[in-house]
Coordinates of C-alpha atoms in Angstrom, one line a residue:
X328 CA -44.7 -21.5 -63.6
X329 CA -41.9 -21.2 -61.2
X330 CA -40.4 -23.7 -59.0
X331 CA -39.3 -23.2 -55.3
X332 CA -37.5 -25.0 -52.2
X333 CA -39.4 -24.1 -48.7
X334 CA -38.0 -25.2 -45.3
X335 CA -40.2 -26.3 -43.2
X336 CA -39.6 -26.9 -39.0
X337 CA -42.2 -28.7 -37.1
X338 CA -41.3 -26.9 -33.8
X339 CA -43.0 -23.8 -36.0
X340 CA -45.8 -25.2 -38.1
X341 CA -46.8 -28.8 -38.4
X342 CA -47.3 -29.4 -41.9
X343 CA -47.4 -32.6 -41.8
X344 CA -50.2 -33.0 -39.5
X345 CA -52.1 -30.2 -41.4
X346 CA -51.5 -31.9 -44.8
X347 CA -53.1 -35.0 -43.3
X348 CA -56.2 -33.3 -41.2
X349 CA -57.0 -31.5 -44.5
X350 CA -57.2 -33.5 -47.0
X351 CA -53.5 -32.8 -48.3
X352 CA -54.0 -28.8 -48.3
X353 CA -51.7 -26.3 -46.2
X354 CA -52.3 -22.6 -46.4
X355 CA -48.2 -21.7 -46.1
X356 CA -47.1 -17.8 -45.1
X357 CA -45.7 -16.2 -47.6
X358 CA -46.6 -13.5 -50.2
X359 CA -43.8 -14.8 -53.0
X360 CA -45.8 -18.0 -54.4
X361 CA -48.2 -17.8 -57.4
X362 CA -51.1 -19.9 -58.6
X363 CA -49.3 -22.8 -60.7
X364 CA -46.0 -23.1 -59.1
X365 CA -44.5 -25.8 -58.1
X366 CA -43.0 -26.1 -54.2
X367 CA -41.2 -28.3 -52.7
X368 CA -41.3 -28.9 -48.5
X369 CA -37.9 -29.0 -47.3
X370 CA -37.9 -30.7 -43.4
X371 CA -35.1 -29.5 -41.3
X372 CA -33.5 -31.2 -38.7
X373 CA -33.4 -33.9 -37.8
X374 CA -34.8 -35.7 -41.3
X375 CA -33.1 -32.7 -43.7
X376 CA -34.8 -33.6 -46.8
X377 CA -37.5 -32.8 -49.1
X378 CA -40.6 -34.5 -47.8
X379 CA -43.4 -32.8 -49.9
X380 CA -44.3 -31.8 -53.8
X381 CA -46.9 -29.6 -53.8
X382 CA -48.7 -27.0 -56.3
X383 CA -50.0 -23.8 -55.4
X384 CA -54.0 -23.9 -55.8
X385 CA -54.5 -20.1 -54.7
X386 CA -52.1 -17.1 -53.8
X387 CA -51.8 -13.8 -52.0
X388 CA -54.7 -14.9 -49.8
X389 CA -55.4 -12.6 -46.8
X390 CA -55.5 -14.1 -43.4
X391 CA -59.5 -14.3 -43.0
X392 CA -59.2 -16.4 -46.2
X393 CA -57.1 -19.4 -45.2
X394 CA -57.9 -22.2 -42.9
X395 CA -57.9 -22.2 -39.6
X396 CA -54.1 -24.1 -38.8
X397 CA -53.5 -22.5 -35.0
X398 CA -54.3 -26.3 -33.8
X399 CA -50.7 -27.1 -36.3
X400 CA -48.9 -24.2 -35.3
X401 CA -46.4 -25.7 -32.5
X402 CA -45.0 -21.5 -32.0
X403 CA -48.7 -20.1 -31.3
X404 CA -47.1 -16.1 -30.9
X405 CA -45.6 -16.7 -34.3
X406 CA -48.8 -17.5 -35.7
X407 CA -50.8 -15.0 -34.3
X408 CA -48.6 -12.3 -35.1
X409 CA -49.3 -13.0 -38.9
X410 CA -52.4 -11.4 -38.9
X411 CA -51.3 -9.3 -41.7
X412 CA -49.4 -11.8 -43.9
X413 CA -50.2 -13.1 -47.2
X414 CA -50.7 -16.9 -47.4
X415 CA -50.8 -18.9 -50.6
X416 CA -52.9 -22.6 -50.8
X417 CA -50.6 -25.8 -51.5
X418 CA -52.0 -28.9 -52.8
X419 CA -50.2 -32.5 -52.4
X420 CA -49.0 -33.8 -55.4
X421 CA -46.4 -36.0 -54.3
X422 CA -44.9 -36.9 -50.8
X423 CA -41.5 -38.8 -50.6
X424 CA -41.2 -41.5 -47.9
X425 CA -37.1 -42.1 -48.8
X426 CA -34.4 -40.2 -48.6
X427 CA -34.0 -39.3 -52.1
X428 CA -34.1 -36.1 -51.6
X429 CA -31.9 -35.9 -49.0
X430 CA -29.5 -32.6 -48.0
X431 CA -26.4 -34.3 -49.3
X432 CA -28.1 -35.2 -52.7
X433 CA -29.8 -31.9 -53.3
X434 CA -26.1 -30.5 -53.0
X435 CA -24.8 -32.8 -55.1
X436 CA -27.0 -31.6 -57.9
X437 CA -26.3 -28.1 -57.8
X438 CA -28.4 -26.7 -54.2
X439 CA -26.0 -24.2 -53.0
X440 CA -26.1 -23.9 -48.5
X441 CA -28.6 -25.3 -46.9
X442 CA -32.0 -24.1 -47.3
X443 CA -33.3 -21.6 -44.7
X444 CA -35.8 -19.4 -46.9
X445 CA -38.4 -19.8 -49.9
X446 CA -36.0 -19.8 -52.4
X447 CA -36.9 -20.2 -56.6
X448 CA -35.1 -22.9 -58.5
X449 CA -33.5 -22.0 -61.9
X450 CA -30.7 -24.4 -61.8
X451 CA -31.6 -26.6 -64.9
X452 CA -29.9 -29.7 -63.6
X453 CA -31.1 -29.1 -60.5
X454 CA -34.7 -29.2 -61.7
X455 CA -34.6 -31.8 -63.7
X456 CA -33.0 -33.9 -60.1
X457 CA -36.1 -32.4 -58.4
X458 CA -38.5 -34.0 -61.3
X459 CA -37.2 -37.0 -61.5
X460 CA -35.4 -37.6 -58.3
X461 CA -35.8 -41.6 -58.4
X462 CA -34.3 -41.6 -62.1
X463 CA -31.1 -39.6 -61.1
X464 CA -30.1 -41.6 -58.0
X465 CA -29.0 -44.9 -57.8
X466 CA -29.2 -45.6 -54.0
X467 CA -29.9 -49.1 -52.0
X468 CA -32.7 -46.9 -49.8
X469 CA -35.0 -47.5 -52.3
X470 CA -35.7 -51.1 -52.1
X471 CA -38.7 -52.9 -52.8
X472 CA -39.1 -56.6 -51.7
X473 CA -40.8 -59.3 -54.3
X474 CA -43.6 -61.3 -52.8
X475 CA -41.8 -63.8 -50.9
X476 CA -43.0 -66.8 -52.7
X477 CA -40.6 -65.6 -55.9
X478 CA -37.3 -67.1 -55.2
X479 CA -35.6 -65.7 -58.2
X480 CA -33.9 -62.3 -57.5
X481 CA -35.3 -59.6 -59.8
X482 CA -34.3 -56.1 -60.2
X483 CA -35.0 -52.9 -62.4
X484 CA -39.0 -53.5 -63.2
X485 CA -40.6 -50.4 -63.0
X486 CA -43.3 -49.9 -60.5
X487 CA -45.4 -46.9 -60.0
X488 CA -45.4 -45.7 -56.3
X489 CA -46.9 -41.5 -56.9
X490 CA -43.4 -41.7 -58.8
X491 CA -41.6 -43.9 -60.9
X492 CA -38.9 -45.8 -59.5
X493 CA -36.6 -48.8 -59.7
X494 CA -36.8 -51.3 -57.5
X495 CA -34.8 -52.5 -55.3
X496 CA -35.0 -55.8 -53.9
X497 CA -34.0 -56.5 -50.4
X498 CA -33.3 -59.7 -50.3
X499 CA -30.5 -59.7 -52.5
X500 CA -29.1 -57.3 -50.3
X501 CA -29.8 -59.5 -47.6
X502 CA -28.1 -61.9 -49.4
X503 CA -25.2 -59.7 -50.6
X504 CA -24.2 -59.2 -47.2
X505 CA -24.3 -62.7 -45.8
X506 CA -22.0 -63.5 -48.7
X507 CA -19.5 -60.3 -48.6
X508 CA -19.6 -59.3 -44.8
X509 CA -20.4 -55.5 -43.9
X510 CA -16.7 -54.1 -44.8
X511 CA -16.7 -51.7 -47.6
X512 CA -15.1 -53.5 -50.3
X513 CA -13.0 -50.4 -52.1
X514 CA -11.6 -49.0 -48.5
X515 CA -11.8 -51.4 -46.4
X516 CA -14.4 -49.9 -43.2
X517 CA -16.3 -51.3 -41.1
X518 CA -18.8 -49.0 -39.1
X519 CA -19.1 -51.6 -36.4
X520 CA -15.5 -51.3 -35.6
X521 CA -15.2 -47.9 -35.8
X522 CA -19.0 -46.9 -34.1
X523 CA -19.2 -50.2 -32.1
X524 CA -22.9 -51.5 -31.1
X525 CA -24.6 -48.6 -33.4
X526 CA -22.5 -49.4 -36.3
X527 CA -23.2 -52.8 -36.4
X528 CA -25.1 -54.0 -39.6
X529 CA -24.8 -50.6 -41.4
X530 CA -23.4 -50.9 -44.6
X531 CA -24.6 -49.9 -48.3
X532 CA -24.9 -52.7 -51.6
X533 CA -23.9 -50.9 -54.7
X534 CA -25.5 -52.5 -58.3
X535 CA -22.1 -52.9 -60.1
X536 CA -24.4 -52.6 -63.3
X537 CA -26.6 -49.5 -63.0
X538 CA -30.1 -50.6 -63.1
X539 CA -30.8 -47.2 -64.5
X540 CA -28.7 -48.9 -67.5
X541 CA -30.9 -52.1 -68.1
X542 CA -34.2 -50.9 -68.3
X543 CA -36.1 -54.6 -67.7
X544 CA -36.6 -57.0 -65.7
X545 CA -33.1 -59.2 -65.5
X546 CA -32.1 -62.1 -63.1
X547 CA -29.5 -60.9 -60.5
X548 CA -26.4 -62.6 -59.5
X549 CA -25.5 -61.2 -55.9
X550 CA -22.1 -62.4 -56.2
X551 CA -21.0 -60.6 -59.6
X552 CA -24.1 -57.6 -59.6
X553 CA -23.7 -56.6 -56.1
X554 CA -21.0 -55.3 -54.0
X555 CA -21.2 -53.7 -50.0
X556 CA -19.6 -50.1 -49.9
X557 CA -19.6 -47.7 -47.5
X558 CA -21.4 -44.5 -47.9
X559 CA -18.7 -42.2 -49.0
X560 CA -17.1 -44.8 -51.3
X561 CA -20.8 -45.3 -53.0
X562 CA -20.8 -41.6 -53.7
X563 CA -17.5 -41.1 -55.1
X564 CA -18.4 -44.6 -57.3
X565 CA -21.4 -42.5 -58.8
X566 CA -19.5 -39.3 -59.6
X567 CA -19.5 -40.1 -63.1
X568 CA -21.6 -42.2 -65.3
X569 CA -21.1 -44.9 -65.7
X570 CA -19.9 -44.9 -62.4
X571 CA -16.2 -46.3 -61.1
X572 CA -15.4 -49.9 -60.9
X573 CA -14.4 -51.2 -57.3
X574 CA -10.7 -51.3 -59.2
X575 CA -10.8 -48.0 -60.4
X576 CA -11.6 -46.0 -57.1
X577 CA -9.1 -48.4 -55.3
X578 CA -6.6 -47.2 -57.5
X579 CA -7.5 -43.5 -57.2
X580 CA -7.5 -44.0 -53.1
X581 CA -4.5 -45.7 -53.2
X582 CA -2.7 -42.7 -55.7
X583 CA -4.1 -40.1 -53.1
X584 CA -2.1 -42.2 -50.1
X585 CA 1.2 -41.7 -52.5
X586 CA 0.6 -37.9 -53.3
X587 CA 0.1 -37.6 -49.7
X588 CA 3.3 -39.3 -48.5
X589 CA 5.4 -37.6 -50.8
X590 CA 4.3 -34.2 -49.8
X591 CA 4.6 -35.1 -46.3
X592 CA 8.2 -36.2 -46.7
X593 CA 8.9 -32.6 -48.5
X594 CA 7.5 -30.8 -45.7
X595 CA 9.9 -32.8 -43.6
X596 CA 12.8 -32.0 -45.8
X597 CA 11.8 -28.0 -45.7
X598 CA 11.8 -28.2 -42.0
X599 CA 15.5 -28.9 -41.6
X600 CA 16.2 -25.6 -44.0
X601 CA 17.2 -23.2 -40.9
X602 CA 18.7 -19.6 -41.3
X603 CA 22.3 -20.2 -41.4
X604 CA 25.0 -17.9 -40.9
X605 CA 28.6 -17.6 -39.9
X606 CA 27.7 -14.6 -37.8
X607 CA 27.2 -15.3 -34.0
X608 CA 24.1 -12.9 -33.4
X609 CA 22.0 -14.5 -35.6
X610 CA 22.3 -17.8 -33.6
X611 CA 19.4 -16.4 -31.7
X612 CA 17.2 -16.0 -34.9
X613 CA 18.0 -19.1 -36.0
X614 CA 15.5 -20.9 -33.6
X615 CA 12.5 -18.2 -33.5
X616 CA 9.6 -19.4 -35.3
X617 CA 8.2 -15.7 -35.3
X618 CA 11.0 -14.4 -37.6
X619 CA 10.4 -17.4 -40.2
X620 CA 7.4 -17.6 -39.8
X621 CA 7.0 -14.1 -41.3
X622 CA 9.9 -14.4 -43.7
X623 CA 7.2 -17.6 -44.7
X624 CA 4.0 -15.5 -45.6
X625 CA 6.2 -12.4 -47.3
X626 CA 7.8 -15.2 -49.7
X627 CA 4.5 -16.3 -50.7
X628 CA 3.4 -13.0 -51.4
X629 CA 5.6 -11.6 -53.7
X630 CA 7.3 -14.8 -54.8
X631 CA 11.0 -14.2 -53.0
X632 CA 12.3 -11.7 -54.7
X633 CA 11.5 -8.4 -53.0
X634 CA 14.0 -8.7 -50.6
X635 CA 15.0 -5.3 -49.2
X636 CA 11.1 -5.3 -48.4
X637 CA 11.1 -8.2 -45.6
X638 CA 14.2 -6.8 -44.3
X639 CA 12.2 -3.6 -43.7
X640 CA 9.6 -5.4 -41.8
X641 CA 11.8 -7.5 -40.0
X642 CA 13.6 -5.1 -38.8
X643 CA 10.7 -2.6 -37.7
X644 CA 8.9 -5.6 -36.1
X645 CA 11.4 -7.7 -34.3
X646 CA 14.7 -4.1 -33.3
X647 CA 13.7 -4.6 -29.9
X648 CA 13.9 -8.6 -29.5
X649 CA 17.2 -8.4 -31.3
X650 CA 18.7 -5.0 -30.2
X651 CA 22.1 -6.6 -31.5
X652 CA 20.6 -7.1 -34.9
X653 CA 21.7 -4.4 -37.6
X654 CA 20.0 -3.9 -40.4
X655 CA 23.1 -5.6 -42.6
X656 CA 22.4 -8.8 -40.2
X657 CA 19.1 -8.8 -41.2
X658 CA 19.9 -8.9 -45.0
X659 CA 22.8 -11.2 -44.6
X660 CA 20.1 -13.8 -42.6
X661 CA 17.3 -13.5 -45.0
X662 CA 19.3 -13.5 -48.2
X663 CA 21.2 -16.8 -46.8
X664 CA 17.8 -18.5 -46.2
X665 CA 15.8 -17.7 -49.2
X666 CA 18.6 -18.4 -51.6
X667 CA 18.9 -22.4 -49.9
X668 CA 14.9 -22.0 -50.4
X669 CA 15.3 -21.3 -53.9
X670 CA 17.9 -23.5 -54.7
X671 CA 15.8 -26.1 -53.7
X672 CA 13.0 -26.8 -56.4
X673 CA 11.9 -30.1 -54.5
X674 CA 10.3 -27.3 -51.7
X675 CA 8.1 -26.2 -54.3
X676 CA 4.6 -27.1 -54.9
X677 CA 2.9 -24.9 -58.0
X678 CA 3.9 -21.0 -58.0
X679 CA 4.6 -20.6 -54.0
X680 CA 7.1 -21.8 -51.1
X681 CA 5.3 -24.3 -49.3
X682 CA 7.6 -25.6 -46.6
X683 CA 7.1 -25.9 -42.4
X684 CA 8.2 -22.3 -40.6
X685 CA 7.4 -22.4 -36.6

């Protein structure tokens, strides 16, 4: 048995509208697939996720074999020019109304691109993500409401739904939200004021405590088991498990601002390093970003120290801007500048000069 990804584009083929007119079979066009293997339906855009699970019933079937799909085929010269193709028989064995399959999660387990092609999975974590898709990720799109006579707020029962999942229940989010407002609590957005009208309610709840974690039915208290986050801060929460606190990714973000200052003020300090010189015809120099620019790049390749070679090039690239310039010049100027360079350790970041030129 093999398992593989297949993208899918209803402006081609239909499938969903063939899966439901025929009793959840599709005769797909390809000659790769083999009785027993697993595939699973990749929509492109818009939705770009997996919307299908399916097992191949019969393969290598020849064109007089399969069903008659023309009605689903939304490109009618693509379908019949495939008069000759092989087409293997899929059977439904799961469809996934959520987006837990999504692009970005299928990436995030391992899928590499974007798929385009029938393509085999071998990644083991990967497959094991495709299997149990509603065990791996701990998203708020998954929620399941409680009949609405149950006041109490319940959460991590496990209900069978073709899949099992946890639920989800929407009114605490509902709740969560009238309590905490729809700013992300670890950075501080709020899609509304940054998308106006279309951003307006958007937000995602996070389950400080993974349900995944408690494995029965528990009461839930929105104010110390929920939290509203913003998409990208929900990720990076769940890239490790057990995921981040609110603290601990506020922390990290506010350690990236620092790093980021401090390199910004050294790039400001590099930028006042000029090529200096007593010598008036290298006043000229001084101010061309071209000349330091590629004194810049042949520093970082061979570290500042084969100096007679940017000479060379300077000179055979820039005689006839600086018909003055000698080749002595050219040595004094670049000698002078890369020994303040090098003299200057707070310019360096890891092996290479890093610092402004032009």
């Amino acid at each position: 048995m093999k398992y593989w990804i297949v993208p899918s584009n209803d402006s081609t083929f239909r499938i969903g509208d063939a899966i439901k007119a025929q009793d959840g079979l599709v005769d797909w066009r390809t000659d790769k697939l083999s009785e027993g293997d697993i595939v699973f339906i990749y929509k492109t855009v818009p939705e770009k996720r997996i919307h299908y699970r399916m097992e191949v019933v019969k393969a290598k079937m020849i064109f007089e074999e399969a069903m008659e799909q023309e009605p689903y085929w939304t490109d009618k010269e693509l379908y019949y020019s495939g008069f000759i193709s092989f087409y293997a028989r899929l059977k439904l064995v799961e469809e996934y109304t959520d987006d837990v399959l999504s692009l970005h999660n299928l990436q995030e387990h391992g899928y590499q691109g974007i798929p385009r092609s029938v393509r085999e999975i071998k990644d083991v974590t990967l497959l094991d993500y495709l299997l149990h898709p509603h065990q791996v990720v701990n998203e708020d799109v998954y929620d399941v409401d409680y009949p609405e006579g149950d006041e109490k707020l319940y959460e991590g029962a496990l209900i069978t739904v073709k899949a099992n999942k946890y639920e989800r229940n929407q009114k605490a989010r509902k709740e969560c939200v009238a309590k905490k407002g729809y700013h992300c609590l670890v950075c501080g957005r709020d899609f509304e004021s940054t998308y106006g009208e279309i951003g307006r309610g958007f937000i995602h709840v996070h389950h400080l405590t993974p349900i995944s974690t408690i494995g029965q039915e528990y009461e839930l208290n929105v104010d110390t088991d929920l939290a509203p986050v913003c998409p990208n801060c929900h990720y990076m929460l769940h890239r490790k498990n057990p995921p981040y606190t609110i603290e601990e990714l506020k922390d990290i973000i506010a350690k990236q601002d620092v790093d980021v200052e401090v390199k910004s003020k050294r790039r400001k300090k590099a930028d006042t390093i000029w090529f200096q010189s007593d010598n008036n015809m290298l006043r000229g120099v001084n101010d061309d970003a071209d000349v330091r620019r590629l004194v810049h790049n042949m520093m970082e390749m061979d570290g500042g120290t084969m100096m007679k070679n940017i000479t060379s090039v300077c000179v055979g690239m820039f005689t006839e801007r600086y018909i003055g310039m000698k080749p002595n010049d050219w040595r004094h100027l670049i000698d002078d500048y890369v020994r303040k360079v090098t003299n200057r350790p707070e310019l360096k970041e890891d092996t290479l000069f890093r610092y402004k030129v032009g």
